[in-house]
Coordinates of C-alpha atoms and ligand atoms in Angstrom, one line a residue:
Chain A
X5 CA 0.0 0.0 0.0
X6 CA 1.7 3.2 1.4
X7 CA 4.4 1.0 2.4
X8 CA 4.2 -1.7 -0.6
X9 CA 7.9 -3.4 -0.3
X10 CA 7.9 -3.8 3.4
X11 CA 10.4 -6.6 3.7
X12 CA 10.0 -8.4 7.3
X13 CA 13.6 -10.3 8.7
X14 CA 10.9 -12.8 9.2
X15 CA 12.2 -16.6 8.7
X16 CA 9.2 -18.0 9.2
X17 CA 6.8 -17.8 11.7
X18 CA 7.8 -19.1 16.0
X19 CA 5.2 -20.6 18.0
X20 CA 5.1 -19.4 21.9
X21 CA 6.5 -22.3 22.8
X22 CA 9.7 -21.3 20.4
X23 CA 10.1 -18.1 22.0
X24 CA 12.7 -16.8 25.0
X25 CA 10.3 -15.7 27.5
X26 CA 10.9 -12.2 26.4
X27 CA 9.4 -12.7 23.4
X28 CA 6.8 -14.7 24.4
X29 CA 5.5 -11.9 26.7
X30 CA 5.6 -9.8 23.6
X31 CA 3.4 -11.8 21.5
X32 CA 1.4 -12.6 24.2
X33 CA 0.5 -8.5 24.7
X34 CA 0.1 -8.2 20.9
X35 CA -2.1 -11.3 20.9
X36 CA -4.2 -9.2 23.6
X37 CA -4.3 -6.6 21.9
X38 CA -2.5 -4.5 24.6
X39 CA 0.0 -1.7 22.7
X40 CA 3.6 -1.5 22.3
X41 CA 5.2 1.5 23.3
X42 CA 8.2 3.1 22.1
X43 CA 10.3 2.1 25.0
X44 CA 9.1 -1.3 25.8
X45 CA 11.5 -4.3 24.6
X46 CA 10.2 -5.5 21.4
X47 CA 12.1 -8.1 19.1
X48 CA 14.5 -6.5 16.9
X49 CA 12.6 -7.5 13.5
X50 CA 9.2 -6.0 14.9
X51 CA 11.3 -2.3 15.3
X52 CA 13.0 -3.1 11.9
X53 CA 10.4 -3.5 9.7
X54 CA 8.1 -1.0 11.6
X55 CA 10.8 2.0 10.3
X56 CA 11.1 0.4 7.2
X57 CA 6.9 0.0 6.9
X58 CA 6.5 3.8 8.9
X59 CA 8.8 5.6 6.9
X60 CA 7.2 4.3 3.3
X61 CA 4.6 5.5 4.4
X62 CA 5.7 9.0 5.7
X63 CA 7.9 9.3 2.4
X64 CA 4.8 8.3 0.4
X65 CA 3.0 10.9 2.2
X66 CA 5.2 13.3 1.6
X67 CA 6.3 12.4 -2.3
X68 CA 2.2 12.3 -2.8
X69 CA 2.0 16.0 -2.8
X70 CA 3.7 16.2 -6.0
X71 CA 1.6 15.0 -8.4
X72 CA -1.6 17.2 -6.6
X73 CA 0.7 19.8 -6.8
X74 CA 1.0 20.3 -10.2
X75 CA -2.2 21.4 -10.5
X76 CA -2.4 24.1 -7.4
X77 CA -1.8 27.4 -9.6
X78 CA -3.9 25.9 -12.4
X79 CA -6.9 24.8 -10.1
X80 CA -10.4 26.1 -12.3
X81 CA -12.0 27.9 -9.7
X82 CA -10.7 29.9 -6.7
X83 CA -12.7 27.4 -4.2
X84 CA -11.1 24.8 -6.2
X85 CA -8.1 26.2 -5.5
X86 CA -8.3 26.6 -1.8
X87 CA -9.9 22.8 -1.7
X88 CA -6.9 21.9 -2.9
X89 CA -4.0 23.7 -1.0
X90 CA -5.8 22.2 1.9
X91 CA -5.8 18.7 1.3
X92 CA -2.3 18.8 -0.1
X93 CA -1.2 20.6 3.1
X94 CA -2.9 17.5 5.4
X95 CA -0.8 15.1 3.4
X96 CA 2.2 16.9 4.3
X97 CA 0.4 16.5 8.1
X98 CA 0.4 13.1 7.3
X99 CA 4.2 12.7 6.6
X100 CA 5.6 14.9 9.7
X101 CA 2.9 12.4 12.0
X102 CA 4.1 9.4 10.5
X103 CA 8.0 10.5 10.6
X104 CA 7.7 11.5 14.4
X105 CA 6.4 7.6 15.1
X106 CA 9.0 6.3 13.2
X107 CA 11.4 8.5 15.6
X108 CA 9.9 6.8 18.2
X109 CA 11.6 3.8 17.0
X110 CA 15.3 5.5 17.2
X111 CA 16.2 6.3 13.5
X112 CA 16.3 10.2 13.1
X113 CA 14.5 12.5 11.0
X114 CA 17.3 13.3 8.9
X115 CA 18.2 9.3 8.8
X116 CA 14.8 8.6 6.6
X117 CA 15.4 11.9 4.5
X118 CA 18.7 10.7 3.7
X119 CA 16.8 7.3 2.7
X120 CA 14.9 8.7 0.4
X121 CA 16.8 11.0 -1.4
X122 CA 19.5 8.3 -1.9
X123 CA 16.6 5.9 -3.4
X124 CA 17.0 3.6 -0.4
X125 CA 13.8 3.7 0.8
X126 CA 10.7 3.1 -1.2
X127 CA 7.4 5.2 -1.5
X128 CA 3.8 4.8 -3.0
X129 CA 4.1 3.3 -6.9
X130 CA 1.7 5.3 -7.4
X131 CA 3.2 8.8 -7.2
X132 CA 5.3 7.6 -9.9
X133 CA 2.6 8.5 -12.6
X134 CA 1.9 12.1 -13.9
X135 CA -1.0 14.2 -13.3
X136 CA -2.1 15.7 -17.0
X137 CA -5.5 16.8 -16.9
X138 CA -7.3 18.3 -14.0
X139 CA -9.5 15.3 -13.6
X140 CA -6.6 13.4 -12.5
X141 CA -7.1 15.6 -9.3
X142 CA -10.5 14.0 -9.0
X143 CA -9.4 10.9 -9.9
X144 CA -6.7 11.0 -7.1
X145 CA -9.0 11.9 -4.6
X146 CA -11.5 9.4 -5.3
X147 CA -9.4 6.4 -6.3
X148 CA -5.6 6.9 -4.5
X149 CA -7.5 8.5 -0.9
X150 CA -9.7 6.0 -1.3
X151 CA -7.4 3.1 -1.8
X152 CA -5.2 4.7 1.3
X153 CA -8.6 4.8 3.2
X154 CA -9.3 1.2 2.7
X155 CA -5.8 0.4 3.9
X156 CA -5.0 2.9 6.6
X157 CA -8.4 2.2 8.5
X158 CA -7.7 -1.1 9.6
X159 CA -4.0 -0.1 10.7
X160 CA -5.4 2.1 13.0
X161 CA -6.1 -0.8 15.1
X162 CA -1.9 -1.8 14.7
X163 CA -0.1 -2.9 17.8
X164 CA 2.3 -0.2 17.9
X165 CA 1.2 3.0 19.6
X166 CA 2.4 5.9 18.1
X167 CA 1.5 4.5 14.4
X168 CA -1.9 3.6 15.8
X169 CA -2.3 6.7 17.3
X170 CA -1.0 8.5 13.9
X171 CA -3.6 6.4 11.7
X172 CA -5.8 7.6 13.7
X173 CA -5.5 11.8 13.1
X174 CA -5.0 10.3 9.5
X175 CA -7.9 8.9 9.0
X176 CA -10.0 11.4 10.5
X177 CA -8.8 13.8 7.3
X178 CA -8.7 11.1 4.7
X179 CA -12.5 11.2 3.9
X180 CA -12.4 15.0 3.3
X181 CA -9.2 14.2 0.2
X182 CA -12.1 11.2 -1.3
X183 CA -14.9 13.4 -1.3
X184 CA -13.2 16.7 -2.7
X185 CA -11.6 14.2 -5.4
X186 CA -15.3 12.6 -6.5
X187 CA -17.0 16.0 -6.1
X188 CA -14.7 16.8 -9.1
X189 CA -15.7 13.4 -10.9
X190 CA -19.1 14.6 -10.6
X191 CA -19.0 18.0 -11.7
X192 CA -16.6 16.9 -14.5
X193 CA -19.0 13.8 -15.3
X194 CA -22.2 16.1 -15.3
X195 CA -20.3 18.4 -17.6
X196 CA -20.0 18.7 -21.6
X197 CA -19.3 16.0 -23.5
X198 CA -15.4 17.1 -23.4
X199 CA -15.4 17.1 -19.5
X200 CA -16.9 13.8 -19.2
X201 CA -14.6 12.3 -21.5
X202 CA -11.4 14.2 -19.3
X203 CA -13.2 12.5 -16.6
X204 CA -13.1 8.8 -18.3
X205 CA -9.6 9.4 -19.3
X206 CA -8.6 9.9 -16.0
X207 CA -10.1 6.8 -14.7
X208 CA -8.7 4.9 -17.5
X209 CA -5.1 6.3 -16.6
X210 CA -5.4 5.5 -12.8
X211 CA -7.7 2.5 -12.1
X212 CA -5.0 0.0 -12.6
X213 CA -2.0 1.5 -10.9
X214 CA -4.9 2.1 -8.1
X215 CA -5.3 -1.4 -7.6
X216 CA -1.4 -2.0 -7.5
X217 CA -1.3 0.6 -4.6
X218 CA -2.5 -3.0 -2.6
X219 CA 1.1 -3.8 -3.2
X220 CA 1.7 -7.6 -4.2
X221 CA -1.0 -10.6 -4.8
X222 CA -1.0 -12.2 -1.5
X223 CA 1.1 -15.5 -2.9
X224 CA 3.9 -13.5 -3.8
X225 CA 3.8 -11.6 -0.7
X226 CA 6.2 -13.6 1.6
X227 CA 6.6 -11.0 4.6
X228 CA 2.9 -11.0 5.5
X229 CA 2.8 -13.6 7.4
X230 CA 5.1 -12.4 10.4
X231 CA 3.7 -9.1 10.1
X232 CA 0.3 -10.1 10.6
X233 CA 0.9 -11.8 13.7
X234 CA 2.9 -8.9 15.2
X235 CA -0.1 -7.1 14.0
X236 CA 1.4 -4.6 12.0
X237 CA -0.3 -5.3 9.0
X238 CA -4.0 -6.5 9.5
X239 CA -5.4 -7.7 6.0
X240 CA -4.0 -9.2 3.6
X241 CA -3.4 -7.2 0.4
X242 CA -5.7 -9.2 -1.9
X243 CA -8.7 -8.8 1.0
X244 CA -8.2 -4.9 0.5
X245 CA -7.9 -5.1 -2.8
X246 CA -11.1 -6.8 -3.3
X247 CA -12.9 -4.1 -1.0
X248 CA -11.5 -1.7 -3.0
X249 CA -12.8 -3.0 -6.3
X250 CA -16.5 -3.8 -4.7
X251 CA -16.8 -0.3 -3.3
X252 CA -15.5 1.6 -6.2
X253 CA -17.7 0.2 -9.5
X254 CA -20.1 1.5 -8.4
X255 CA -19.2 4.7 -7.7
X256 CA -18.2 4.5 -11.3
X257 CA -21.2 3.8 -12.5
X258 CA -23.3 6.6 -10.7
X259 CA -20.6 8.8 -12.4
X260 CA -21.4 7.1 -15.7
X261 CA -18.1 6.4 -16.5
X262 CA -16.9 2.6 -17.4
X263 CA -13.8 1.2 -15.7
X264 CA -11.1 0.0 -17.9
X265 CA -11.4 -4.1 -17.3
X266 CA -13.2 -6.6 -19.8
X267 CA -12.9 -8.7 -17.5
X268 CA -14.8 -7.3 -14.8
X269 CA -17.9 -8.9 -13.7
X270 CA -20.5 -9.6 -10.4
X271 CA -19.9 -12.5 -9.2
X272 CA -22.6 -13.4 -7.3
X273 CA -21.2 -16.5 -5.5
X274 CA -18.6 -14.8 -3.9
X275 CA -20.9 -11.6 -3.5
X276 CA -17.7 -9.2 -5.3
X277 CA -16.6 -9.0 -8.7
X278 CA -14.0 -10.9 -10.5
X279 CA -11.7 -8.3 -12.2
X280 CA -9.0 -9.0 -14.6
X281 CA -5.1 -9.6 -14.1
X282 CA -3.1 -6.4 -13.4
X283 CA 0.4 -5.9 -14.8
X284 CA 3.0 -6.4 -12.4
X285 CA 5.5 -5.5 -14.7
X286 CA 4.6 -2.3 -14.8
X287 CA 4.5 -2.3 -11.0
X288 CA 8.0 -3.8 -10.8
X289 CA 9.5 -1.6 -13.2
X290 CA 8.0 1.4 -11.1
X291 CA 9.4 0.2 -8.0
X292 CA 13.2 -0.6 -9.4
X293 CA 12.6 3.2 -10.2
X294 CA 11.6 3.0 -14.4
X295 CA 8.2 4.7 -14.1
X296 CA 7.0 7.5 -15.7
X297 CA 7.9 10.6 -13.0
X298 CA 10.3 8.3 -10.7
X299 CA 13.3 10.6 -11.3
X300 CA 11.3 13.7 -11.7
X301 CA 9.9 13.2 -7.9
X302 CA 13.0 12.2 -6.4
X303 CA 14.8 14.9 -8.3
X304 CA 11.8 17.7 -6.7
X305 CA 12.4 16.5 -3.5
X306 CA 16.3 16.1 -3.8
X307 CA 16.1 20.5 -4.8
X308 CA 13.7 20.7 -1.9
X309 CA 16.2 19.4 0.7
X310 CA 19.2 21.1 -0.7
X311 CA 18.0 24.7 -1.9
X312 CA 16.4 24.4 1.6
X313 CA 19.6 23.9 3.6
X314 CA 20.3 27.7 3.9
X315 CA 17.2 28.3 5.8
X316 CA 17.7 25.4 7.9
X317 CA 20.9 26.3 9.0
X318 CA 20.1 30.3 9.4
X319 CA 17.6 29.2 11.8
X320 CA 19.5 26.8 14.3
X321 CA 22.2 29.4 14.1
X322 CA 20.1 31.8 14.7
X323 CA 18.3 29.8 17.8
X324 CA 22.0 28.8 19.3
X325 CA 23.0 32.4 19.0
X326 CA 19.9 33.3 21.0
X327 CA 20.2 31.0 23.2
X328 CA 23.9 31.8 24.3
X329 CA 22.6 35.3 24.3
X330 CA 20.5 34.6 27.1
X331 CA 22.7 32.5 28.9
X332 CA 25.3 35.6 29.3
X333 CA 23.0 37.8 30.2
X334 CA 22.0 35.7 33.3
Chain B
X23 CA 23.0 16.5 7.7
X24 CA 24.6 17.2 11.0
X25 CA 22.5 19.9 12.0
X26 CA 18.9 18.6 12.8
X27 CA 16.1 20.5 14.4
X28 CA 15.4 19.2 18.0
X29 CA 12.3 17.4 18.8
X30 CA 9.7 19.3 20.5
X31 CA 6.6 17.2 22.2
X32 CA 3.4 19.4 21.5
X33 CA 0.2 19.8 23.5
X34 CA -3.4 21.2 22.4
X35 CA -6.1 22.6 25.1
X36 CA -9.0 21.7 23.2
X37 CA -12.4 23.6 22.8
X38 CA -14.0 22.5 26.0
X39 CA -11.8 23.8 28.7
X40 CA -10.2 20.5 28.8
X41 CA -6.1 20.3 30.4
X42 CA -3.7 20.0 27.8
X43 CA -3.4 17.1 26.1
X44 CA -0.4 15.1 23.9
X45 CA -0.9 15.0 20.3
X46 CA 2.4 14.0 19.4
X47 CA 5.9 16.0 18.4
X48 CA 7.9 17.8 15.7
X49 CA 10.9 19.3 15.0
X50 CA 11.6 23.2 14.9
X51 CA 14.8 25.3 15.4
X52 CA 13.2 27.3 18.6
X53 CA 10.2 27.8 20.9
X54 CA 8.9 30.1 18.8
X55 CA 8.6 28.5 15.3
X56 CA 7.9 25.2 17.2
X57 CA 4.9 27.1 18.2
X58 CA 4.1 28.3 15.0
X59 CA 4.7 24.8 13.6
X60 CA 2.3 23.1 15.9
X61 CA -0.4 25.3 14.6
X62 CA 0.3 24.1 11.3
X63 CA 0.5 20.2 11.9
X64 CA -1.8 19.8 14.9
X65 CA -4.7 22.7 14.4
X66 CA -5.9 22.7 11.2
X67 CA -9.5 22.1 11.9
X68 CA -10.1 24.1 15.1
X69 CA -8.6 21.2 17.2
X70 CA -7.3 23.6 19.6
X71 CA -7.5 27.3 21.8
X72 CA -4.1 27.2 23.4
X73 CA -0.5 25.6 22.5
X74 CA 2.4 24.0 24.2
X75 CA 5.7 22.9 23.3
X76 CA 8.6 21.1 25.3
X77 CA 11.8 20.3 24.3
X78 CA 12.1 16.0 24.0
X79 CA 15.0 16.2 25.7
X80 CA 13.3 17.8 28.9
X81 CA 10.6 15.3 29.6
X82 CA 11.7 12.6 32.1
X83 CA 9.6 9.6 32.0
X84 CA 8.6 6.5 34.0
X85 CA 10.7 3.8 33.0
X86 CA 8.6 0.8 31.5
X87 CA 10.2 -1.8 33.5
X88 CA 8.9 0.1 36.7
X89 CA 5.2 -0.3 35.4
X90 CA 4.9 -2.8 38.6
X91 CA 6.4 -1.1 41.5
X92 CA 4.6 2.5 40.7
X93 CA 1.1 1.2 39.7
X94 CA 0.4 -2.0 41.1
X95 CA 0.3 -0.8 45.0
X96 CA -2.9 0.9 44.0
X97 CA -4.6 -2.2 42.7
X98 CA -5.2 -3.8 46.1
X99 CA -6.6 0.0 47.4
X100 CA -10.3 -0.5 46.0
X101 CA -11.7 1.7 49.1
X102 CA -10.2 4.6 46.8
X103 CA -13.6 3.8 45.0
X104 CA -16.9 5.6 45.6
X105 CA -18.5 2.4 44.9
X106 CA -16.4 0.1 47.6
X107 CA -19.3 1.2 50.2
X108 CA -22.6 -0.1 50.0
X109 CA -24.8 2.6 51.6
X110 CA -28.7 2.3 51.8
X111 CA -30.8 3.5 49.2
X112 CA -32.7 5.1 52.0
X113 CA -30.5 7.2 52.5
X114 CA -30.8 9.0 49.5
X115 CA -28.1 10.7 47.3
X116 CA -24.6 10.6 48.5
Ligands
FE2_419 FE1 -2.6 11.1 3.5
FE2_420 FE1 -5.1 11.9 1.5

């Protein structure tokens, strides 16, 4: 999902009975749903692969307001407009509330910006793709914050309290993002003949690498398995997938538009729809960092960080000469 | 990258004359702009009247390991409790 190549050190999974009695208490709170708090012992994978899993998802956060972006200063309307530079603004929220659990966890802020920018750590496929119309803002609204919903809902419920806690705020300001983004979809869908076709365009472009936001098809998806017992992950990614594609058709069809997939059909014995095969080429070429925007949004970050160093600096310079200031005058 | 912000820990008095409460932390080069930060991150949607900020670094904490020794004492104290006494109905509203 946000965090889609979360590798776990996982060798497969221990029963209690395996476990040093340290552990065992550990599973044994997680199992109770009783949270784990930063400074509680914790098995060294758990803390491993919750940076690795937080930080995707702070980056993804963070990387995710590029694409939106775009489309700021070119926003139709001045409400529009203002719409807009709010829901970008929560998902930069999102990233400083995410980063601050991961701290929690003993890697630094500058530590996970370093990840990034090197290409070390991962973010969202999904951010990868370019925004070219303005109904790929409604389309990202309704189908990316809704995908993130689907996902970030359950995690709230995570055995880790600071991420909990985090999904929490989160989600409180995800439904706002979905309904902005299909209030477009309708306007746009209402709209000339022109509009409505911008409007199936955009769902054309971004119903696939939507469903690939799920991350892996659950047998290819090794890690899950350890990180569903420490609770860290609570669905499988084909389950959210699925939910995804139930609740979304339709939505599509009240808009009148027609998602992209021949292949798509109720299926009434499994009450959800079959759906064709995605391309997890395309996914895998996106992650190894071949998609269409991956060097144009770690390059925008990469001039973010450095032609903001200056400023950085001034201000702890600034705040130690103060400070020393202070101290001599006492 | 030598030169990080410190952390600050940030807590929001919400609308209903409630005591400050945690909402979680960020990183600013001062007081000041940690202030002005917390607006930003933590009080977009009216969640708060009043802000504070403390430097990480200043809060000392309970150590999990003493969870026992600290709390458990008051377990075995249920007189503490209002409802530990049984009083009449009788006698009305007490
Ligand atoms: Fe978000
Ligand atoms: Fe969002």
């Amino acid at each position: 999902m946000y965090a889609q190549e979360v590798k776990s050190t996982g060798k497969g999974l221990k029963t209690l009975e395996e476990m040093d009695p340290e552990e065992r208490a550990f599973q044994e709170k997680i199992d109770a749903n009783i949270k784990i708090e930063p400074k509680e012992w914790m098995p060294e994978g758990y803390r491993k692969t919750l940076i690795r899993q937080i930080s995707q998802h702070a980056h993804s956060e963070i990387v995710g307001q590029l694409p939106e972006g775009n489309w700021i200063t070119r926003a139709p309307t001045l409400d529009r407009k203002a719409i807009l530079l709010a829901k970008v603004q929560d998902e930069a929220g999102h990233g400083l509330y995410l980063y601050c659990a991961a701290e929690t966890l003993g890697i630094s802020r500058d530590q996970m910006t370093e990840q990034l920018l090197s290409g070390k750590a991962k973010y969202s496929s999904i951010f990868n793709y370019p925004t070219l119309t303005w109904a790929d803002i409604g389309a990202i609204g309704w189908l990316v914050d809704g995908a993130a919903i689907m996902n970030q809902v359950p995690i709230q419920r995570c055995s880790f309290g600071p991420y909990s806690r985090a999904m929490i705020r989160v989600c409180k300001e995800e439904s706002f993002h979905q309904r902005q983004g299909y209030d477009i979809m309708m306007v746009l869908a209402k709209g000339t003949p022109e509009q409505k076709e911008m409007a199936q365009d955009a769902l054309n472009r971004w119903w696939w690498p939507s469903l690939m936001m799920f991350g892996p098809p659950d047998a290819e998806s090794v890690h899950s398995v350890q990180s569903m017992a420490w609770k860290i992950k609570m669905n499988t990614n084909d389950e959210l997938r699925q939910k995804f594609v139930d609740q979304t058709v339709p939505q599509a069809e009240y808009l009148g538009l027609k998602v992209p997939d021949d292949d798509l059909k109720w299926n009434e014995e499994k009450d959800g729809y079959d759906f064709g095969e995605i391309d997890w080429g395309e996914f895998y070429e996106i992650l190894k960092g071949n998609g269409p925007c991956n060097k144009e949004r770690l390059g925008a970050r990469q001039k973010a960080w450095s032609d903001g160093e200056w400023f950085r600096e001034g201000l702890m310079a600034y705040s130690k000469k103060r400070k020393a200031r202070k101290v001599a005058a006492e | 990258m030598s030169n990080e912000w410190p952390l600050w820990e940030v807590f929001i008095r919400g609308q209903h004359g409630l005591s400050h409460r945690h909402v979680g932390s960020l990183h600013a080069p001062d007081a000041e702009m940690a202030v002005n930060n917390a607006r930003d991150v933590y009080t977009r949607r009216n969640e708060g009247v009043s802000i504070w900020v403390v430097p990480a670094n200043e809060i000392t904490a309970s150590a999990p390991g003493e969870k026992g020794p600290l709390f458990e004492p008051a377990n075995s104290k249920v007189y503490r409790h209002p409802t530990f006494f049984n009083i009449p109905k009788e006698v009305g509203q007490m």
